[in-house]
mmCIF file of C-alpha atoms and ligand atoms in Angstrom:
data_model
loop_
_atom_site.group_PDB
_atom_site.id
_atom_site.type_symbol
_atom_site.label_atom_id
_atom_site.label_comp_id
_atom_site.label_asym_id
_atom_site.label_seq_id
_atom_site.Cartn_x
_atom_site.Cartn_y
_atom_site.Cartn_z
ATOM 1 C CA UNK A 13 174.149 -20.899 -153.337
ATOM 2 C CA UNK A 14 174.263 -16.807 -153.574
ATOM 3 C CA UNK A 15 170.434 -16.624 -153.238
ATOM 4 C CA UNK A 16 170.396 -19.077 -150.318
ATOM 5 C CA UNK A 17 173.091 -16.743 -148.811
ATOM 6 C CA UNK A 18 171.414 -13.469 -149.855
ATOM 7 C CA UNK A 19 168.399 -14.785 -148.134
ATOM 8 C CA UNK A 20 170.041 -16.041 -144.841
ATOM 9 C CA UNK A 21 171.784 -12.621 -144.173
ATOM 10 C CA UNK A 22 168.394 -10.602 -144.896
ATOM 11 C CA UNK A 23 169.957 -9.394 -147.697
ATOM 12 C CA UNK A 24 167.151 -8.123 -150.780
ATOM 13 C CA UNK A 25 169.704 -9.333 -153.178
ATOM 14 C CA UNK A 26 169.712 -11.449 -156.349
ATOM 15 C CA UNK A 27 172.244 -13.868 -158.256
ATOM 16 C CA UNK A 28 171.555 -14.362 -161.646
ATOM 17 C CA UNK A 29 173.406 -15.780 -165.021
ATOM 18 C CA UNK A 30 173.650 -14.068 -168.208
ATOM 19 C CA UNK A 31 174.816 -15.292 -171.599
ATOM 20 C CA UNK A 32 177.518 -12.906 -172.824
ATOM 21 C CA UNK A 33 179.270 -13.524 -176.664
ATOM 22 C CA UNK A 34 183.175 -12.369 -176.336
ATOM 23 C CA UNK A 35 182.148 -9.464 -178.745
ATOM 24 C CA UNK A 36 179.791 -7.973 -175.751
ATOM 25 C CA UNK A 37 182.058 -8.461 -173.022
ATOM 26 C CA UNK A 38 182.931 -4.844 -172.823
ATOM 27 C CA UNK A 39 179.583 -3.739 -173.541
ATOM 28 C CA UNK A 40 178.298 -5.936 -171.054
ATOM 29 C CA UNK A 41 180.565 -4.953 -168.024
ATOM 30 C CA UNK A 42 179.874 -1.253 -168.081
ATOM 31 C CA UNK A 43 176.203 -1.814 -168.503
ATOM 32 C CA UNK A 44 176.413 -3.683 -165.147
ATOM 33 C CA UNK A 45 178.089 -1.169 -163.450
ATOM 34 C CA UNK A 46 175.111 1.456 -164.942
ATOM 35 C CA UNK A 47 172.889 -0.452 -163.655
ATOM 36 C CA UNK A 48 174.010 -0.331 -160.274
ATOM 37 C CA UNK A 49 174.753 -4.093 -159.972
ATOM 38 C CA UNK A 50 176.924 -4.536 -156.977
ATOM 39 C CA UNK A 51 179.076 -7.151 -158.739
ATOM 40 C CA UNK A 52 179.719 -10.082 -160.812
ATOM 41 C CA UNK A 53 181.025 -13.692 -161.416
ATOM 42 C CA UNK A 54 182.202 -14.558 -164.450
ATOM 43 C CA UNK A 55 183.836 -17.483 -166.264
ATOM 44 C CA UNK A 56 184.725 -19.325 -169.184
ATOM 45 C CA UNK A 57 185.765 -18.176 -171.742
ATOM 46 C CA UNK A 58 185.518 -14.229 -170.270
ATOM 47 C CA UNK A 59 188.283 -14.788 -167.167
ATOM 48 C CA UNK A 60 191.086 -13.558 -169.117
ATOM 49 C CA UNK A 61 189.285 -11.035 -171.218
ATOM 50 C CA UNK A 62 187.687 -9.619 -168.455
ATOM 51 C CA UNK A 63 190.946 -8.719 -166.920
ATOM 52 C CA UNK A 64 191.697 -6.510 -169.233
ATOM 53 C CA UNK A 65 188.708 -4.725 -169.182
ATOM 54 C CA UNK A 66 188.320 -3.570 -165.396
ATOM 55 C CA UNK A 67 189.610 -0.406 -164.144
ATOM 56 C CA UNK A 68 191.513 -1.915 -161.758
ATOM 57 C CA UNK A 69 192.637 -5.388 -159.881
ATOM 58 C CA UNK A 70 194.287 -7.093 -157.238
ATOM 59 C CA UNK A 71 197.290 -8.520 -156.599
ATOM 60 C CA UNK A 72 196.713 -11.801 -156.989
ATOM 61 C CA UNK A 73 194.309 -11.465 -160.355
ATOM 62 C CA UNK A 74 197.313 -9.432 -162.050
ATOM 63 C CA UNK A 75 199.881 -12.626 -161.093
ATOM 64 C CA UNK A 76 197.048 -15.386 -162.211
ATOM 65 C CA UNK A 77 195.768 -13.090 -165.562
ATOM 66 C CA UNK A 78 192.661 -14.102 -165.180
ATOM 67 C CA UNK A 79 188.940 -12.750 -162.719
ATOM 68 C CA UNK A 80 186.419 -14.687 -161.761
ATOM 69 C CA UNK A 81 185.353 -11.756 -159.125
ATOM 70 C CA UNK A 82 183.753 -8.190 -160.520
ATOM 71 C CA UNK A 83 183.291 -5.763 -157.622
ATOM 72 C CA UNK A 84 181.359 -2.334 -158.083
ATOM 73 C CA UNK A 85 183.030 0.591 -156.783
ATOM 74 C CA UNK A 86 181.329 3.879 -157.148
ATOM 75 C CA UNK A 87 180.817 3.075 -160.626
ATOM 76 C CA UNK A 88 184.407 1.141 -161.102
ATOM 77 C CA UNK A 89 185.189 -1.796 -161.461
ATOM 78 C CA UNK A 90 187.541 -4.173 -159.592
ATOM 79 C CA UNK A 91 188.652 -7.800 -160.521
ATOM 80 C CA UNK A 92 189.725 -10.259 -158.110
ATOM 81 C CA UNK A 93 190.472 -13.877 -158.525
ATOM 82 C CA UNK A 94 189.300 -16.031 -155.569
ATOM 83 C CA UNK A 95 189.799 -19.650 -157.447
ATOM 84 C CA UNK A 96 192.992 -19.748 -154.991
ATOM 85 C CA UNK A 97 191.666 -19.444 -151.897
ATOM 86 C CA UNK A 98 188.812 -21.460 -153.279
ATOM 87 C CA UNK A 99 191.608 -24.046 -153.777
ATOM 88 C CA UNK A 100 193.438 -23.713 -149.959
ATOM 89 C CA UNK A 101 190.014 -23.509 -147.816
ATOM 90 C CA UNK A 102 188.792 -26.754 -149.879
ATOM 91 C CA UNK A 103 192.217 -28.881 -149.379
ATOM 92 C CA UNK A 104 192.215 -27.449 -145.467
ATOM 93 C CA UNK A 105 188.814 -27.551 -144.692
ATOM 94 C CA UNK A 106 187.543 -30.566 -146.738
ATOM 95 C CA UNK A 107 190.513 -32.293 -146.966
ATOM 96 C CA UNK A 108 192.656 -31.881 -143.890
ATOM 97 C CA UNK A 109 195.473 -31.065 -146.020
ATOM 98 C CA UNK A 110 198.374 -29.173 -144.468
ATOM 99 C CA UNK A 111 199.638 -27.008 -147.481
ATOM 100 C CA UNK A 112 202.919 -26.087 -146.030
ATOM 101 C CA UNK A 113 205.985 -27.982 -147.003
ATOM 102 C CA UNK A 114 203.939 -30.192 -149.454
ATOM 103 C CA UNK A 115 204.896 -31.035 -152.597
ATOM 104 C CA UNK A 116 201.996 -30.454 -155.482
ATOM 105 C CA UNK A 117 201.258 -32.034 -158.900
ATOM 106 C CA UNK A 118 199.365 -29.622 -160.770
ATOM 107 C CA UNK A 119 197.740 -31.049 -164.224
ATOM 108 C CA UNK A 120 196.256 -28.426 -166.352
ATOM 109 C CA UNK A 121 198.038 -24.769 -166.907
ATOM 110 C CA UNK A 122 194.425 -22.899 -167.848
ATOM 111 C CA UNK A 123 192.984 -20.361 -165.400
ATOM 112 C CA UNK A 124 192.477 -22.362 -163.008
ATOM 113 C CA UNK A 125 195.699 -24.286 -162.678
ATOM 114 C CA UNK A 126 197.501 -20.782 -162.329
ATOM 115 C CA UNK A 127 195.108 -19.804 -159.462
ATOM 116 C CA UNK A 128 196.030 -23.088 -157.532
ATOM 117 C CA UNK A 129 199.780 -22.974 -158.652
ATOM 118 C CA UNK A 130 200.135 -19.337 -157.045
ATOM 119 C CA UNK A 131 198.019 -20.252 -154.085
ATOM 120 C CA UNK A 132 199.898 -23.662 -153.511
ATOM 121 C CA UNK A 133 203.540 -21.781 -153.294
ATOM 122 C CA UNK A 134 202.188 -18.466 -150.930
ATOM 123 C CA UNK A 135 200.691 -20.659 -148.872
ATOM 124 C CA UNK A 136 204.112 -22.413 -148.328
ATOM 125 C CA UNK A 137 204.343 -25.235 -150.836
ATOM 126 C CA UNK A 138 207.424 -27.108 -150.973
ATOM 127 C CA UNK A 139 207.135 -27.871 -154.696
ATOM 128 C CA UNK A 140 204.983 -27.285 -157.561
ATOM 129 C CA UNK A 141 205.062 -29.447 -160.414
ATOM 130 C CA UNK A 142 203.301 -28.507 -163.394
ATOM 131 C CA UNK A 143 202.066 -30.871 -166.379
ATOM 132 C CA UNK A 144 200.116 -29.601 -169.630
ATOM 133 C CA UNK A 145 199.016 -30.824 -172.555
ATOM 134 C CA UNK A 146 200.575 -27.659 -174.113
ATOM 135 C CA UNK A 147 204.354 -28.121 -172.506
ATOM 136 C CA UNK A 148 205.116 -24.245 -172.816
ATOM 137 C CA UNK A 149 202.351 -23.035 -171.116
ATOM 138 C CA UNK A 150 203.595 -25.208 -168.383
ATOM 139 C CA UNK A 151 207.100 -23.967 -169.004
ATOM 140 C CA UNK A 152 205.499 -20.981 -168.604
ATOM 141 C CA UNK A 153 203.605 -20.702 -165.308
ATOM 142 C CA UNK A 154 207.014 -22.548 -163.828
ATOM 143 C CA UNK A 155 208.627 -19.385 -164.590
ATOM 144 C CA UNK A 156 206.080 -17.040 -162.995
ATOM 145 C CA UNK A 157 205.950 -19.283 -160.019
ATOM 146 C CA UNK A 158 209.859 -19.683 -159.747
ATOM 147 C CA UNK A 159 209.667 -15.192 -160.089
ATOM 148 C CA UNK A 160 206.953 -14.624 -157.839
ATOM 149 C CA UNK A 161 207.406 -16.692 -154.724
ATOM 150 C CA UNK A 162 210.568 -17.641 -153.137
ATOM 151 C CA UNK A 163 211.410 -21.043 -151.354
ATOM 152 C CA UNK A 164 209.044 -23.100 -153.554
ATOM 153 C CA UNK A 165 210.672 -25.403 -155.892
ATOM 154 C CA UNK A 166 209.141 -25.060 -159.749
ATOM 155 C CA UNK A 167 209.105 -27.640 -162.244
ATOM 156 C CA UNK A 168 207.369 -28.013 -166.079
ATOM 157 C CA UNK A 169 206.586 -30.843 -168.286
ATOM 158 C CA UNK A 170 204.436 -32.085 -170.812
ATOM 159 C CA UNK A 171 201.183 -34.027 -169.434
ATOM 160 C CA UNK A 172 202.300 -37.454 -170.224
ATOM 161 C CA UNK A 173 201.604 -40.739 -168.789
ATOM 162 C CA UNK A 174 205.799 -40.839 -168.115
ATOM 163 C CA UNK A 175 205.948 -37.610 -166.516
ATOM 164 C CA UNK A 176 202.819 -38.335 -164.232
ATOM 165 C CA UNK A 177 204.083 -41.808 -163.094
ATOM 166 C CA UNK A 178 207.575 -39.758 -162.703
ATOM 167 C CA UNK A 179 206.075 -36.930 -160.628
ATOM 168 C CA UNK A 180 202.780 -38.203 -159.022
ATOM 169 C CA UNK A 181 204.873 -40.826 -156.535
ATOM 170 C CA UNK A 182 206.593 -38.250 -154.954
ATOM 171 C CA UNK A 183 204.069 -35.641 -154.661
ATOM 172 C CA UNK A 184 201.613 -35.156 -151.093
ATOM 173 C CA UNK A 185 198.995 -33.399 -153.638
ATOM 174 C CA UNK A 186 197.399 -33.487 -156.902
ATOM 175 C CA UNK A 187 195.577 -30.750 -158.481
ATOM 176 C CA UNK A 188 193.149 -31.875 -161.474
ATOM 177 C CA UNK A 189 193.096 -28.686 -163.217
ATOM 178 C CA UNK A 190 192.386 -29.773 -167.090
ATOM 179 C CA UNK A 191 188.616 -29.429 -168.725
ATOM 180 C CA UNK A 192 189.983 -33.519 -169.521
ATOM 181 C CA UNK A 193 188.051 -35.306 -166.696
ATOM 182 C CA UNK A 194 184.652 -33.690 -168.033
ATOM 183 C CA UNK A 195 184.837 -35.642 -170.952
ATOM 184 C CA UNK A 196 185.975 -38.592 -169.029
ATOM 185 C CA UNK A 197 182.870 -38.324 -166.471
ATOM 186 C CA UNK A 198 180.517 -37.577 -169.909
ATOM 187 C CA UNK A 199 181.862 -41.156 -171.200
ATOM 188 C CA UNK A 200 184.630 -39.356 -173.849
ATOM 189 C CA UNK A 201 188.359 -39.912 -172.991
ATOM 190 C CA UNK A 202 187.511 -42.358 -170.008
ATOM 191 C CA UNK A 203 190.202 -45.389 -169.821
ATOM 192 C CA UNK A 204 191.852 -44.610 -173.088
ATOM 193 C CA UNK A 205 193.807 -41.850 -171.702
ATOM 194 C CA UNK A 206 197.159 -42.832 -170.726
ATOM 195 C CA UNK A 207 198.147 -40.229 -167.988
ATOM 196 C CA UNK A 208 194.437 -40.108 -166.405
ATOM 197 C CA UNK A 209 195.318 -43.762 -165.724
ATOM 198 C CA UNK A 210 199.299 -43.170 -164.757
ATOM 199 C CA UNK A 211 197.050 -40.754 -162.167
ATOM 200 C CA UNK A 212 194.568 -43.119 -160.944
ATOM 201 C CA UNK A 213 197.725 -45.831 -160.789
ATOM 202 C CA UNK A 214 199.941 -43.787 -158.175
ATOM 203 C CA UNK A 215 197.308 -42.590 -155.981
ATOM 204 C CA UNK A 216 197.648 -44.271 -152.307
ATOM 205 C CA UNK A 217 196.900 -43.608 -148.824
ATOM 206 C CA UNK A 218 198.505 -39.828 -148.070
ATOM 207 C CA UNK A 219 197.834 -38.774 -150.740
ATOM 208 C CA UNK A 220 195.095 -35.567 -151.527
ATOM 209 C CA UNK A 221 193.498 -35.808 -154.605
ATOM 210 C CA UNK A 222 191.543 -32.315 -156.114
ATOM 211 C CA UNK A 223 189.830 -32.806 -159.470
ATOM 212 C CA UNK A 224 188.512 -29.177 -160.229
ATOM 213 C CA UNK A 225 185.630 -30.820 -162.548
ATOM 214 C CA UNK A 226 182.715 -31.198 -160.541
ATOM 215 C CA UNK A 227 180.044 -32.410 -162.516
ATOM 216 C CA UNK A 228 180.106 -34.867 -161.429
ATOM 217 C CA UNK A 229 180.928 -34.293 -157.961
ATOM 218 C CA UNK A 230 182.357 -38.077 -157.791
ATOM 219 C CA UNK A 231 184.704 -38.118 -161.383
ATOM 220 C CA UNK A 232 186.211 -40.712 -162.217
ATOM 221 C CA UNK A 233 189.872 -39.762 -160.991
ATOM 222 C CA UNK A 234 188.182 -39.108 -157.474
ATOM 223 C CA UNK A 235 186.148 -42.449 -157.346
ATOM 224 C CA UNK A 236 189.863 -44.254 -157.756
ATOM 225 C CA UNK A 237 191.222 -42.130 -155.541
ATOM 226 C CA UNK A 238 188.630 -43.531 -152.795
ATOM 227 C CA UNK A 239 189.462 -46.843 -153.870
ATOM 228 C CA UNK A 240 192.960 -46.425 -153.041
ATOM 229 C CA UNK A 241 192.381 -45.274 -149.450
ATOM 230 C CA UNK A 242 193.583 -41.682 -150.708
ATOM 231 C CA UNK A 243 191.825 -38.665 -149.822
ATOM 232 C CA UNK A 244 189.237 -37.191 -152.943
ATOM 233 C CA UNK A 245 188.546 -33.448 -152.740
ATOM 234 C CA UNK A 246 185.219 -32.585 -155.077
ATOM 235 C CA UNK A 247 185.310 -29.468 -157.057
ATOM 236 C CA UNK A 248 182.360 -28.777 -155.658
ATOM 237 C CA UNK A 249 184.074 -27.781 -152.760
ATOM 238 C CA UNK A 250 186.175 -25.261 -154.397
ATOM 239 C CA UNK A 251 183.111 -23.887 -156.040
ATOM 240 C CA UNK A 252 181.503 -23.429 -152.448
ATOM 241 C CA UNK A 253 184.803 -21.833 -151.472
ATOM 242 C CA UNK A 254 185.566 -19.431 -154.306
ATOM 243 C CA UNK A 255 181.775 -18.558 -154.235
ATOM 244 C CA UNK A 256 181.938 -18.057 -150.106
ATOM 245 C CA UNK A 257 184.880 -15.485 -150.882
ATOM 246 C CA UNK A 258 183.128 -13.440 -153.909
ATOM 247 C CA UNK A 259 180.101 -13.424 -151.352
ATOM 248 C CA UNK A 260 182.637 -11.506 -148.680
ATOM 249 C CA UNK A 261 184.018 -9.231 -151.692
ATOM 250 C CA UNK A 262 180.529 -7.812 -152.332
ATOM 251 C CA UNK A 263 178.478 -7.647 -149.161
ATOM 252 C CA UNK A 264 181.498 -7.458 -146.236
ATOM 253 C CA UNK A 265 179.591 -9.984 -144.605
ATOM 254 C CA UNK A 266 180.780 -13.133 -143.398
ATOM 255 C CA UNK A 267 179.474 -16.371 -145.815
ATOM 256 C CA UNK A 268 176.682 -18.528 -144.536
ATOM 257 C CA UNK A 269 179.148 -21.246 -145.561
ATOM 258 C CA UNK A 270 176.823 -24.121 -144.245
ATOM 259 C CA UNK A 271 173.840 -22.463 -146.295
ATOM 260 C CA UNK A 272 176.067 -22.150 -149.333
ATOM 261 C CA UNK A 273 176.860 -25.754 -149.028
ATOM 262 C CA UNK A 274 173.175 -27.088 -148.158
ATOM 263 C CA UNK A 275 171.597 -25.030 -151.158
ATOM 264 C CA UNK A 276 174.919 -26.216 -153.578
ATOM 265 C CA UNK A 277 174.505 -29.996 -152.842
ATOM 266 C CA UNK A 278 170.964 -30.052 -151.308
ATOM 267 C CA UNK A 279 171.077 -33.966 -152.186
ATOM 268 C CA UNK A 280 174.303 -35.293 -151.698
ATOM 269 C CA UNK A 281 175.203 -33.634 -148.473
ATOM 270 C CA UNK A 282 177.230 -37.087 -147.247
ATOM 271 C CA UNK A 283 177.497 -38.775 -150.685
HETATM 272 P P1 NAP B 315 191.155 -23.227 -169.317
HETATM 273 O O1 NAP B 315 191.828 -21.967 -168.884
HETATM 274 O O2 NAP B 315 190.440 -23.285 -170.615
HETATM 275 O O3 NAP B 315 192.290 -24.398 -169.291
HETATM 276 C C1 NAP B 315 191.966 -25.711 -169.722
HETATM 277 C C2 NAP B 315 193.117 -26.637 -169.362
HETATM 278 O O4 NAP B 315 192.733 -27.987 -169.708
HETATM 279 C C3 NAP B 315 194.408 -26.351 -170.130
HETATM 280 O O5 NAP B 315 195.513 -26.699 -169.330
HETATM 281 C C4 NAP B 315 194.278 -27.316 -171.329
HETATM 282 O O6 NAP B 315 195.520 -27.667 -171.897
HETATM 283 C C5 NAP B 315 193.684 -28.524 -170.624
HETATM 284 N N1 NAP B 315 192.962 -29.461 -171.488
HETATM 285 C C6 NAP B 315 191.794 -29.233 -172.149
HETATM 286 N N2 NAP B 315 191.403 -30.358 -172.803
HETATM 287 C C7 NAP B 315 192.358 -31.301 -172.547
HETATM 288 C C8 NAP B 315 192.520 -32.664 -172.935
HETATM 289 N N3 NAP B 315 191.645 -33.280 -173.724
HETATM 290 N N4 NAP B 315 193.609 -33.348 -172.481
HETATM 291 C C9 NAP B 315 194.510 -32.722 -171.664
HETATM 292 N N5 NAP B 315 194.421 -31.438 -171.273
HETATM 293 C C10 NAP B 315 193.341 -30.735 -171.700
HETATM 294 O O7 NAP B 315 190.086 -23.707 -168.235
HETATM 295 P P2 NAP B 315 190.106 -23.453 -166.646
HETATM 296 O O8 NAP B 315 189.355 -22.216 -166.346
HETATM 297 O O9 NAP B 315 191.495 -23.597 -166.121
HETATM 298 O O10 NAP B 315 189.214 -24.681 -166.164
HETATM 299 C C11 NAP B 315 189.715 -26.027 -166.187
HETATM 300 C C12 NAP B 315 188.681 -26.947 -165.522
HETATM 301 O O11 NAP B 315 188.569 -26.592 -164.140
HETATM 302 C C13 NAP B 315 187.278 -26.788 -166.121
HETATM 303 O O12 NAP B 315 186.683 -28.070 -166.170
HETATM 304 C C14 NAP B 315 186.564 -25.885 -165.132
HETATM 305 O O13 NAP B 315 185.168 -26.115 -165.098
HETATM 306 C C15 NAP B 315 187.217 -26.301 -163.824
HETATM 307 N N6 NAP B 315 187.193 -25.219 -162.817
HETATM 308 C C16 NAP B 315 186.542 -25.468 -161.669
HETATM 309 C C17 NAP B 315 186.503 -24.512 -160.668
HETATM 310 C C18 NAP B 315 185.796 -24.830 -159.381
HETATM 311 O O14 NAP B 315 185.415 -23.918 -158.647
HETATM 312 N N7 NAP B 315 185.642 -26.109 -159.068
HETATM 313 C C19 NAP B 315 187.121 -23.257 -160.859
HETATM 314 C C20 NAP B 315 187.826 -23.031 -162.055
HETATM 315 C C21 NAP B 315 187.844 -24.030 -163.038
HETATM 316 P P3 NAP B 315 196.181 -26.762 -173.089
HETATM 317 O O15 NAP B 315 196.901 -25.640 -172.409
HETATM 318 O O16 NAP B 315 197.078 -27.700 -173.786
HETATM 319 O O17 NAP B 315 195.016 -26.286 -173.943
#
């Protein structure tokens, strides 16, 4: 989706991947910088590790403690973490989701459920709930949220089938933010998991479902959600967000959004 976008703003650009071991991270950054690159992407398992590693970040990166956004500065380099944003502009613009006063059910407290849990509350969330497999880490990010932003309600508990049927009928949204539904949409966990089910069994029509995974673009949680007359948000569409907002951070230029989205999904444009 960067090349189509490079190519659409006349831009003699290139995107390209690179396979980086954790021992090279370091090595790796500062040789991009060398080079000249004007920035990078990265992800799993390097968003944390990279953080520490830049010469400087924003705001929001610092809060999350995790980049997915490498800008080149004369040389330096600056981290950003656009997952958030990538998570508001795909509820709003894909959705129709009014983020204010709603109350969220986040599942997951990785990178990515911190990105959405900070977005949800400073965009005006009435509530954040989160659930993890790992109960402190949850515990956790409650904490951080409760610190950071004001007026928005934090709560922690262990990702349970209880806890989901407990929290999921009250809440407007639900953020899918555990590697989980991979291995349910690759034929691993699939029915056999208790609180993917408690998920699938509150969903109705109101509600916004957001399942991060997007390979599939369709998972399993979002396919029910359909079912249910509840609205599915593909992670595909926060991928074409966070993406359209790293595009802005290097070039200043506005994202050929519709070209991002045509060159991300070339096949499944309505599916
Ligand atoms: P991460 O930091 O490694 O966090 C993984 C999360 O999944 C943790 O909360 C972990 O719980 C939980 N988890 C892993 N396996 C589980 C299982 N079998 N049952 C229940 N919970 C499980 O990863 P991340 O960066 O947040 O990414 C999470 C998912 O979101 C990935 O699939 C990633 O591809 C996707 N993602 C998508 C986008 C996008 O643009 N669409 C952006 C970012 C991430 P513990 O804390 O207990 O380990």
């Amino acid at each position: 989706m960067h090349n189509a976008a490079f190519d659409a703003c006349g831009l003699n650009w290139r995107y390209l991947a690179f396979r980086v071991p954790p021992g090279d991270l370091a090595a790796a950054l500062r040789g991009a910088a060398a080079m000249g690159f004007a920035g990078l992407n990265v992800t799993i398992p390097h968003k944390q590790a990279a953080l520490g590693l830049l010469d400087d970040a924003d705001e929001s990166a610092r809060l999350i403690g995790a980049v997915n956004t490498i800008r080149v500065e004369e040389g330096r380099l600056r981290g950003f973490n656009t997952d958030g944003d990538g998570v508001l502009d795909a509820l709003r613009h894909d959705g129709g989701v009014r983020i204010e006063r709603s109350r969220c059910l986040l599942l997951g407290a990785g990178g990515g459920a911190r990105a959405a849990a900070f977005a949800l509350a400073r965009a005006g969330a009435a509530s954040v709930v989160v659930l993890n497999r790992t109960p402190a880490r949850a515990e956790e990010l409650a904490a951080q949220l409760a610190d950071a932003v004001r007026g928005c309600d934090a709560g922690a508990g262990a990702l349970d089938a209880a806890n989901v049927a407990r929290w999921a009928g009250e809440a407007d949204l639900i953020i899918q933010a555990t590697s989980a539904s991979m291995s349910v949409a690759m034929g691993g966990l699939g029915g056999r998991t208790p609180w993917l089910q408690a998920v699938a069994g509150a969903l109705r029509q109101g509600v916004t479902v957001l399942d991060m995974v997007y390979t599939p673009r369709w998972t399993a949680l979002l396919a029910a959600a359909r079912e249910r007359g509840a609205t599915a948000v593909s992670g595909l569409a926060m991928l074409l967000y966070q993406g359209a907002r790293s595009f802005e951070l290097w070039t200043g230029r506005v994202a050929p959004i519709d070209v991002m989205r045509a060159a991300l999904v070339p096949n499944q444009l309505d599916s």
